[in-house]
Amino acid sequence: MTQNYRITLLPGDGIGPEIIAVAVDVLKLVAKQLDIGFEFQEALIGGAAIDATGNPLPEETLQKCRNSDAVLLAAIGGYKWDNLPREQRPETGLLGLRAGLGLFANLRPATILPQLVDASSLKREVVEGVDIMVIRELTGGIYFGKPKGIFETETGEKRGVNTMAYTDSEIDRIGRVAFETASKRGKRLCSVDKANVLDVSQLWRDRIIALSSEYPDIELSHLYVDNAAMQLIRWPKQFDTIVTGNLFGDILSDAAAMLTGSIGMLPSASLGATGPGVFEPVHGSAPDIAGQDKANPIAQVLSAAMMLRYGLNQPEAANKIEQAVVEVLDRGYRTGDIMSEGMKLVGTRAMGDALIEVLQG
């Protein structure tokens, strides 16, 4: 019996429409092969939404997303909107989407594919075999804590304030996602905080330690964020699963991404307790190459695979897509960001065609 899913597509800005088109073609083919039904609907977000409606996250978009089984997002932002007031910027739409769907857990894999070891700026022996999952808390911490703003002091001087705050329950729910994820991987979890300086981090550490008694098979360790950043570059193979708060996770997940040589290869998933998740590449909208058929669509395609695995419970379909990506790289196809000597340089559409060819067998 056919399983039917409603997917909301958010092409967004820059290279977004080009790369999401490739992912949709791949999803349609795999759906046909495995008797899965997809109903796709598009909606506006980010700069495209600002240009059309004046709002980076129109209410209509949020409602479409809420009424979906999953959301596939491409990329938002660009120079054009950088000087708008903060509440009108594309990034505010993304924060609103996460909050509006209750997406508190961000899963960011950083896996070194053997074909691309030499694309990393680090030595082969440092990065070969790296397979890390960074789990970032997404709806709390310093990005959402209050009070926040720019205030005038009694002396007339301006003072900027942001508040890093977490409650027991916020820490516990991201902690559980982290322990469960680690149990499906290498059974090692590193919690990253700054408990030697920050009270909020001390509470974080206390709660993660308390939770660990429910997961006796998981080896738990702790690192301060500055040391964690250093260790990620020094010897990344020591890590399996990392869990941390919003700000630290924002920074460390990007550092982990660059171990792989190109963020054009990396997907992510943002999940809530219920309702649809949002699946998106970790890279930006790359406005400098938008519309030029130069963008690497693989991160978008792998985000579609994460959608199938984590959002729709279709692991067979996810495996097919991930294996197709490996096969295409084995055949030597490369976009500009991962190009190396002796490989075949292709554009966005040609990389999509190569994936389709592999999937068709």
Short mmCIF file of C-alpha atoms in Angstrom, two decimals:
data_model
loop_
_atom_site.label_atom_id
_atom_site.label_comp_id
_atom_site.label_asym_id
_atom_site.label_seq_id
_atom_site.Cartn_x
_atom_site.Cartn_y
_atom_site.Cartn_z
CA MET A 1 0.00 0.00 0.00
CA THR A 2 1.36 3.42 -0.99
CA GLN A 3 2.48 5.67 1.86
CA ASN A 4 1.52 9.27 1.05
CA TYR A 5 3.28 12.35 2.41
CA ARG A 6 2.76 16.09 2.04
CA ILE A 7 6.07 17.92 1.72
CA THR A 8 6.39 21.70 1.90
CA LEU A 9 9.26 23.01 -0.21
CA LEU A 10 10.93 26.28 0.79
CA PRO A 11 13.32 27.15 -2.08
CA GLY A 12 14.21 30.50 -0.49
CA ASP A 13 16.95 32.66 -1.97
CA GLY A 14 20.14 32.57 -4.02
CA ILE A 15 21.00 29.05 -5.19
CA GLY A 16 18.00 27.63 -3.29
CA PRO A 17 15.64 27.12 -6.26
CA GLU A 18 18.38 25.40 -8.30
CA ILE A 19 19.41 22.87 -5.66
CA ILE A 20 15.91 22.07 -4.41
CA ALA A 21 14.87 21.22 -7.99
CA VAL A 22 17.55 18.49 -8.06
CA ALA A 23 16.42 17.10 -4.69
CA VAL A 24 12.79 16.98 -5.84
CA ASP A 25 13.74 15.07 -9.01
CA VAL A 26 15.64 12.54 -6.88
CA LEU A 27 12.74 12.19 -4.41
CA LYS A 28 10.22 11.66 -7.22
CA LEU A 29 12.30 8.86 -8.74
CA VAL A 30 12.92 7.07 -5.44
CA ALA A 31 9.24 7.46 -4.54
CA LYS A 32 8.26 5.80 -7.82
CA GLN A 33 10.70 2.93 -7.24
CA LEU A 34 9.56 2.27 -3.66
CA ASP A 35 5.84 3.01 -3.98
CA ILE A 36 5.89 6.18 -1.87
CA GLY A 37 3.54 9.06 -2.65
CA PHE A 38 4.66 12.68 -2.36
CA GLU A 39 2.49 15.76 -2.64
CA PHE A 40 4.78 18.79 -2.97
CA GLN A 41 3.70 22.35 -2.18
CA GLU A 42 5.91 25.45 -2.31
CA ALA A 43 5.95 28.43 0.03
CA LEU A 44 7.93 31.65 0.47
CA ILE A 45 10.54 32.30 3.15
CA GLY A 46 13.48 34.66 3.66
CA GLY A 47 14.36 37.31 1.11
CA ALA A 48 11.92 35.95 -1.47
CA ALA A 49 9.13 36.35 1.08
CA ILE A 50 10.30 39.85 2.03
CA ASP A 51 10.21 40.93 -1.63
CA ALA A 52 6.73 39.47 -2.13
CA THR A 53 5.06 40.27 1.20
CA GLY A 54 7.40 42.40 3.33
CA ASN A 55 7.59 39.56 5.88
CA PRO A 56 10.42 36.95 6.04
CA LEU A 57 7.95 34.33 7.33
CA PRO A 58 4.40 34.93 6.08
CA GLU A 59 1.64 33.32 8.15
CA GLU A 60 0.57 31.34 5.08
CA THR A 61 4.03 29.73 4.93
CA LEU A 62 3.95 28.74 8.59
CA GLN A 63 0.48 27.21 8.20
CA LYS A 64 1.55 25.21 5.13
CA CYS A 65 4.54 23.90 7.06
CA ARG A 66 2.42 22.96 10.08
CA ASN A 67 0.06 21.03 7.81
CA SER A 68 2.90 19.01 6.26
CA ASP A 69 4.59 15.74 7.10
CA ALA A 70 8.00 17.35 6.54
CA VAL A 71 9.58 20.57 5.32
CA LEU A 72 12.48 20.68 2.84
CA LEU A 73 14.27 24.04 3.00
CA ALA A 74 17.02 25.17 0.61
CA ALA A 75 18.72 28.45 1.61
CA ILE A 76 17.85 31.97 2.73
CA GLY A 77 19.49 35.39 2.76
CA GLY A 78 21.75 37.51 0.62
CA TYR A 79 23.49 40.87 0.42
CA LYS A 80 20.29 42.50 -0.81
CA TRP A 81 18.59 42.22 2.59
CA ASP A 82 21.59 42.60 4.94
CA ASN A 83 20.82 46.20 5.91
CA LEU A 84 17.16 45.74 6.80
CA PRO A 85 16.07 46.07 10.45
CA ARG A 86 16.71 42.80 12.30
CA GLU A 87 13.02 41.84 12.55
CA GLN A 88 12.71 42.08 8.76
CA ARG A 89 15.84 40.12 7.79
CA PRO A 90 15.65 36.67 6.16
CA GLU A 91 17.31 35.02 9.18
CA THR A 92 14.44 36.21 11.38
CA GLY A 93 12.13 34.13 9.19
CA LEU A 94 14.24 31.04 9.87
CA LEU A 95 14.22 31.64 13.63
CA GLY A 96 10.45 32.14 13.43
CA LEU A 97 10.02 28.88 11.54
CA ARG A 98 12.00 26.96 14.17
CA ALA A 99 10.03 28.54 17.00
CA GLY A 100 6.69 28.19 15.19
CA LEU A 101 7.22 24.45 14.62
CA GLY A 102 8.81 23.84 18.03
CA LEU A 103 12.05 22.57 16.49
CA PHE A 104 14.33 22.30 19.49
CA ALA A 105 16.88 19.74 18.22
CA ASN A 106 19.27 20.37 15.33
CA LEU A 107 21.17 17.32 14.02
CA ARG A 108 24.27 18.16 12.00
CA PRO A 109 26.34 15.24 10.70
CA ALA A 110 29.95 15.85 9.66
CA THR A 111 31.07 12.76 7.80
CA ILE A 112 34.21 12.50 5.70
CA LEU A 113 33.43 10.57 2.53
CA PRO A 114 36.53 8.64 1.44
CA GLN A 115 36.40 10.17 -2.06
CA LEU A 116 36.73 13.67 -0.60
CA VAL A 117 39.37 13.23 2.13
CA ASP A 118 41.81 15.40 0.21
CA ALA A 119 39.26 18.23 -0.09
CA SER A 120 39.73 18.92 3.63
CA SER A 121 42.19 21.62 4.62
CA LEU A 122 43.46 19.29 7.37
CA LYS A 123 45.90 16.42 6.90
CA ARG A 124 44.53 13.12 5.64
CA GLU A 125 45.54 11.24 8.80
CA VAL A 126 43.60 13.76 10.93
CA VAL A 127 40.29 13.65 9.05
CA GLU A 128 40.16 10.23 7.41
CA GLY A 129 37.29 8.25 8.94
CA VAL A 130 35.73 11.18 10.82
CA ASP A 131 32.00 10.63 11.49
CA ILE A 132 30.56 13.14 13.95
CA MET A 133 26.98 14.10 14.81
CA VAL A 134 26.57 17.52 16.46
CA ILE A 135 23.25 17.95 18.29
CA ARG A 136 22.47 21.60 18.95
CA GLU A 137 19.66 22.94 21.12
CA LEU A 138 17.73 25.25 18.84
CA THR A 139 14.96 27.20 20.57
CA GLY A 140 16.53 28.32 23.85
CA GLY A 141 19.79 29.83 25.04
CA ILE A 142 21.16 33.24 24.19
CA TYR A 143 19.24 33.61 20.89
CA PHE A 144 15.87 33.53 22.63
CA GLY A 145 16.60 34.48 26.27
CA LYS A 146 15.17 37.66 27.80
CA PRO A 147 15.87 40.44 28.55
CA LYS A 148 17.51 41.30 25.27
CA GLY A 149 18.01 44.50 23.32
CA ILE A 150 20.05 47.70 23.20
CA PHE A 151 19.26 49.93 26.17
CA GLU A 152 20.35 53.36 27.29
CA THR A 153 22.02 53.55 30.70
CA GLU A 154 21.59 56.30 33.27
CA THR A 155 24.71 57.97 31.89
CA GLY A 156 23.30 57.98 28.35
CA GLU A 157 25.65 55.24 27.20
CA LYS A 158 24.16 52.40 25.11
CA ARG A 159 24.33 48.86 26.51
CA GLY A 160 23.62 45.71 24.49
CA VAL A 161 22.11 42.79 26.39
CA ASN A 162 21.43 39.16 25.49
CA THR A 163 20.52 36.56 28.08
CA MET A 164 21.70 32.94 27.98
CA ALA A 165 19.04 30.96 29.82
CA TYR A 166 17.97 27.31 30.01
CA THR A 167 15.43 25.49 32.17
CA ASP A 168 15.68 21.91 33.43
CA SER A 169 13.07 20.74 30.93
CA GLU A 170 14.76 22.39 27.95
CA ILE A 171 18.06 20.71 28.82
CA ASP A 172 16.42 17.35 29.51
CA ARG A 173 14.62 17.14 26.18
CA ILE A 174 17.71 17.93 24.08
CA GLY A 175 19.73 15.62 26.33
CA ARG A 176 17.36 12.74 25.62
CA VAL A 177 17.64 13.31 21.86
CA ALA A 178 21.42 13.24 22.25
CA PHE A 179 21.55 10.05 24.31
CA GLU A 180 19.09 8.30 21.95
CA THR A 181 21.12 9.39 18.91
CA ALA A 182 24.38 8.24 20.51
CA SER A 183 22.79 4.86 21.23
CA LYS A 184 22.26 4.38 17.48
CA ARG A 185 25.85 5.43 16.69
CA GLY A 186 29.07 4.75 18.59
CA LYS A 187 27.54 4.98 22.09
CA ARG A 188 29.78 7.92 23.05
CA LEU A 189 28.37 11.34 23.95
CA CYS A 190 30.38 14.49 24.66
CA SER A 191 28.46 17.33 26.30
CA VAL A 192 29.97 20.77 25.66
CA ASP A 193 29.44 23.71 28.03
CA LYS A 194 31.29 26.48 29.89
CA ALA A 195 30.48 25.34 33.42
CA ASN A 196 33.70 26.81 34.86
CA VAL A 197 32.39 30.34 34.15
CA LEU A 198 28.63 30.28 33.40
CA ASP A 199 25.89 29.35 35.88
CA VAL A 200 23.61 28.35 33.01
CA SER A 201 26.28 25.87 31.90
CA GLN A 202 26.56 24.43 35.40
CA LEU A 203 22.83 23.67 35.30
CA TRP A 204 23.34 22.17 31.81
CA ARG A 205 26.09 19.87 33.08
CA ASP A 206 24.12 18.87 36.20
CA ARG A 207 21.07 17.88 34.12
CA ILE A 208 23.07 15.95 31.50
CA ILE A 209 24.83 13.99 34.29
CA ALA A 210 21.47 13.26 35.94
CA LEU A 211 20.06 12.00 32.63
CA SER A 212 23.02 9.72 32.03
CA SER A 213 21.78 7.27 34.68
CA GLU A 214 18.92 6.41 32.29
CA TYR A 215 21.47 5.48 29.60
CA PRO A 216 24.09 3.27 31.29
CA ASP A 217 25.40 1.96 27.95
CA ILE A 218 26.42 5.46 26.77
CA GLU A 219 29.91 6.70 27.64
CA LEU A 220 29.44 10.36 28.68
CA SER A 221 32.21 12.96 28.69
CA HIS A 222 32.30 16.74 29.14
CA LEU A 223 34.39 19.49 27.55
CA TYR A 224 34.46 23.26 27.94
CA VAL A 225 33.55 24.89 24.64
CA ASP A 226 36.97 26.48 24.04
CA ASN A 227 38.72 23.12 24.51
CA ALA A 228 36.07 21.39 22.38
CA ALA A 229 36.79 23.79 19.50
CA MET A 230 40.50 23.05 19.81
CA GLN A 231 40.00 19.27 20.01
CA LEU A 232 37.71 19.27 16.93
CA ILE A 233 40.61 20.58 14.88
CA ARG A 234 43.40 18.69 16.68
CA TRP A 235 41.91 15.18 16.59
CA PRO A 236 38.27 15.06 15.42
CA LYS A 237 38.15 11.24 15.42
CA GLN A 238 37.88 11.31 19.22
CA PHE A 239 34.25 12.48 18.84
CA ASP A 240 31.14 10.47 18.00
CA THR A 241 28.09 12.45 19.20
CA ILE A 242 28.30 15.99 20.63
CA VAL A 243 25.46 17.81 22.42
CA THR A 244 25.54 21.50 23.29
CA GLY A 245 23.48 24.67 23.59
CA ASN A 246 22.33 27.05 20.89
CA LEU A 247 25.28 29.46 20.64
CA PHE A 248 28.04 26.90 21.17
CA GLY A 249 26.31 24.52 18.76
CA ASP A 250 26.04 27.19 16.09
CA ILE A 251 29.82 27.67 16.19
CA LEU A 252 30.99 24.07 16.70
CA SER A 253 28.72 22.57 14.04
CA ASP A 254 30.20 24.94 11.44
CA ALA A 255 33.73 24.07 12.60
CA ALA A 256 32.89 20.36 12.28
CA ALA A 257 31.39 20.99 8.85
CA MET A 258 34.62 22.44 7.52
CA LEU A 259 36.54 19.28 8.48
CA THR A 260 34.90 17.75 5.43
CA GLY A 261 36.39 20.29 3.02
CA SER A 262 33.11 21.69 1.74
CA ILE A 263 29.91 22.66 3.48
CA GLY A 264 28.31 22.03 0.07
CA MET A 265 28.18 18.36 1.10
CA LEU A 266 26.47 18.57 4.47
CA PRO A 267 22.78 18.20 5.39
CA SER A 268 20.96 18.90 8.64
CA ALA A 269 17.71 18.06 10.39
CA SER A 270 15.75 20.17 12.87
CA LEU A 271 13.23 18.18 14.91
CA GLY A 272 10.51 18.86 17.46
CA ALA A 273 8.65 16.68 19.92
CA THR A 274 5.76 16.35 17.46
CA GLY A 275 4.88 17.66 14.02
CA PRO A 276 7.02 18.12 10.92
CA GLY A 277 10.79 18.52 10.98
CA VAL A 278 12.76 20.90 8.74
CA PHE A 279 15.57 19.45 6.63
CA GLU A 280 18.12 21.77 5.02
CA PRO A 281 21.72 22.04 3.84
CA VAL A 282 24.09 23.73 6.26
CA HIS A 283 25.46 26.06 3.59
CA GLY A 284 24.13 29.50 2.77
CA SER A 285 22.41 30.92 -0.29
CA ALA A 286 25.67 31.72 -2.17
CA PRO A 287 24.23 34.74 -4.02
CA ASP A 288 27.52 35.20 -5.91
CA ILE A 289 26.89 32.00 -7.94
CA ALA A 290 23.08 32.00 -7.95
CA GLY A 291 21.52 31.22 -11.32
CA GLN A 292 24.85 30.15 -12.84
CA ASP A 293 24.42 26.35 -12.61
CA LYS A 294 27.52 26.15 -10.37
CA ALA A 295 26.03 25.19 -6.99
CA ASN A 296 26.64 21.79 -5.42
CA PRO A 297 23.21 20.17 -4.87
CA ILE A 298 24.51 17.22 -2.84
CA ALA A 299 23.86 18.74 0.61
CA GLN A 300 20.27 19.40 -0.46
CA VAL A 301 19.91 15.85 -1.77
CA LEU A 302 21.36 14.44 1.46
CA SER A 303 18.96 16.68 3.41
CA ALA A 304 16.15 14.95 1.50
CA ALA A 305 17.66 11.63 2.61
CA MET A 306 17.66 12.84 6.24
CA MET A 307 14.02 13.83 5.76
CA LEU A 308 13.21 10.30 4.66
CA ARG A 309 15.16 8.75 7.56
CA TYR A 310 14.34 11.03 10.49
CA GLY A 311 11.11 12.70 9.38
CA LEU A 312 9.19 10.03 7.47
CA ASN A 313 10.70 6.76 8.75
CA GLN A 314 11.64 5.60 5.25
CA PRO A 315 15.19 4.29 5.82
CA GLU A 316 15.27 2.21 2.62
CA ALA A 317 14.63 5.30 0.49
CA ALA A 318 17.23 7.27 2.49
CA ASN A 319 19.81 4.52 1.95
CA LYS A 320 19.17 4.52 -1.80
CA ILE A 321 19.85 8.25 -2.05
CA GLU A 322 22.94 8.16 0.15
CA GLN A 323 24.37 5.24 -1.84
CA ALA A 324 23.68 7.09 -5.09
CA VAL A 325 25.69 10.07 -3.82
CA VAL A 326 28.65 7.79 -3.02
CA GLU A 327 28.41 6.14 -6.45
CA VAL A 328 28.34 9.48 -8.28
CA LEU A 329 31.45 10.59 -6.39
CA ASP A 330 33.10 7.23 -7.18
CA ARG A 331 32.47 7.95 -10.86
CA GLY A 332 34.44 11.16 -10.50
CA TYR A 333 31.70 13.79 -10.84
CA ARG A 334 32.53 17.00 -8.96
CA THR A 335 31.06 20.49 -8.71
CA GLY A 336 33.51 23.39 -8.41
CA ASP A 337 33.63 23.44 -4.60
CA ILE A 338 34.89 19.83 -4.39
CA MET A 339 36.81 19.68 -7.68
CA SER A 340 40.22 18.03 -7.74
CA GLU A 341 42.67 17.00 -10.41
CA GLY A 342 41.53 14.22 -12.72
CA MET A 343 37.83 14.54 -11.83
CA LYS A 344 34.90 15.62 -14.07
CA LEU A 345 33.73 19.18 -13.40
CA VAL A 346 29.93 19.44 -13.68
CA GLY A 347 27.25 21.99 -12.83
CA THR A 348 24.17 21.72 -10.65
CA ARG A 349 21.90 20.17 -13.28
CA ALA A 350 24.53 17.72 -14.54
CA MET A 351 25.21 16.51 -10.98
CA GLY A 352 21.46 15.93 -10.64
CA ASP A 353 21.40 14.03 -13.94
CA ALA A 354 24.28 11.84 -12.71
CA LEU A 355 22.36 11.01 -9.52
CA ILE A 356 19.25 10.12 -11.52
CA GLU A 357 21.32 7.90 -13.83
CA VAL A 358 22.78 5.98 -10.87
CA LEU A 359 19.35 5.60 -9.21
CA GLN A 360 17.90 4.22 -12.45
CA GLY A 361 20.62 1.60 -12.47
#
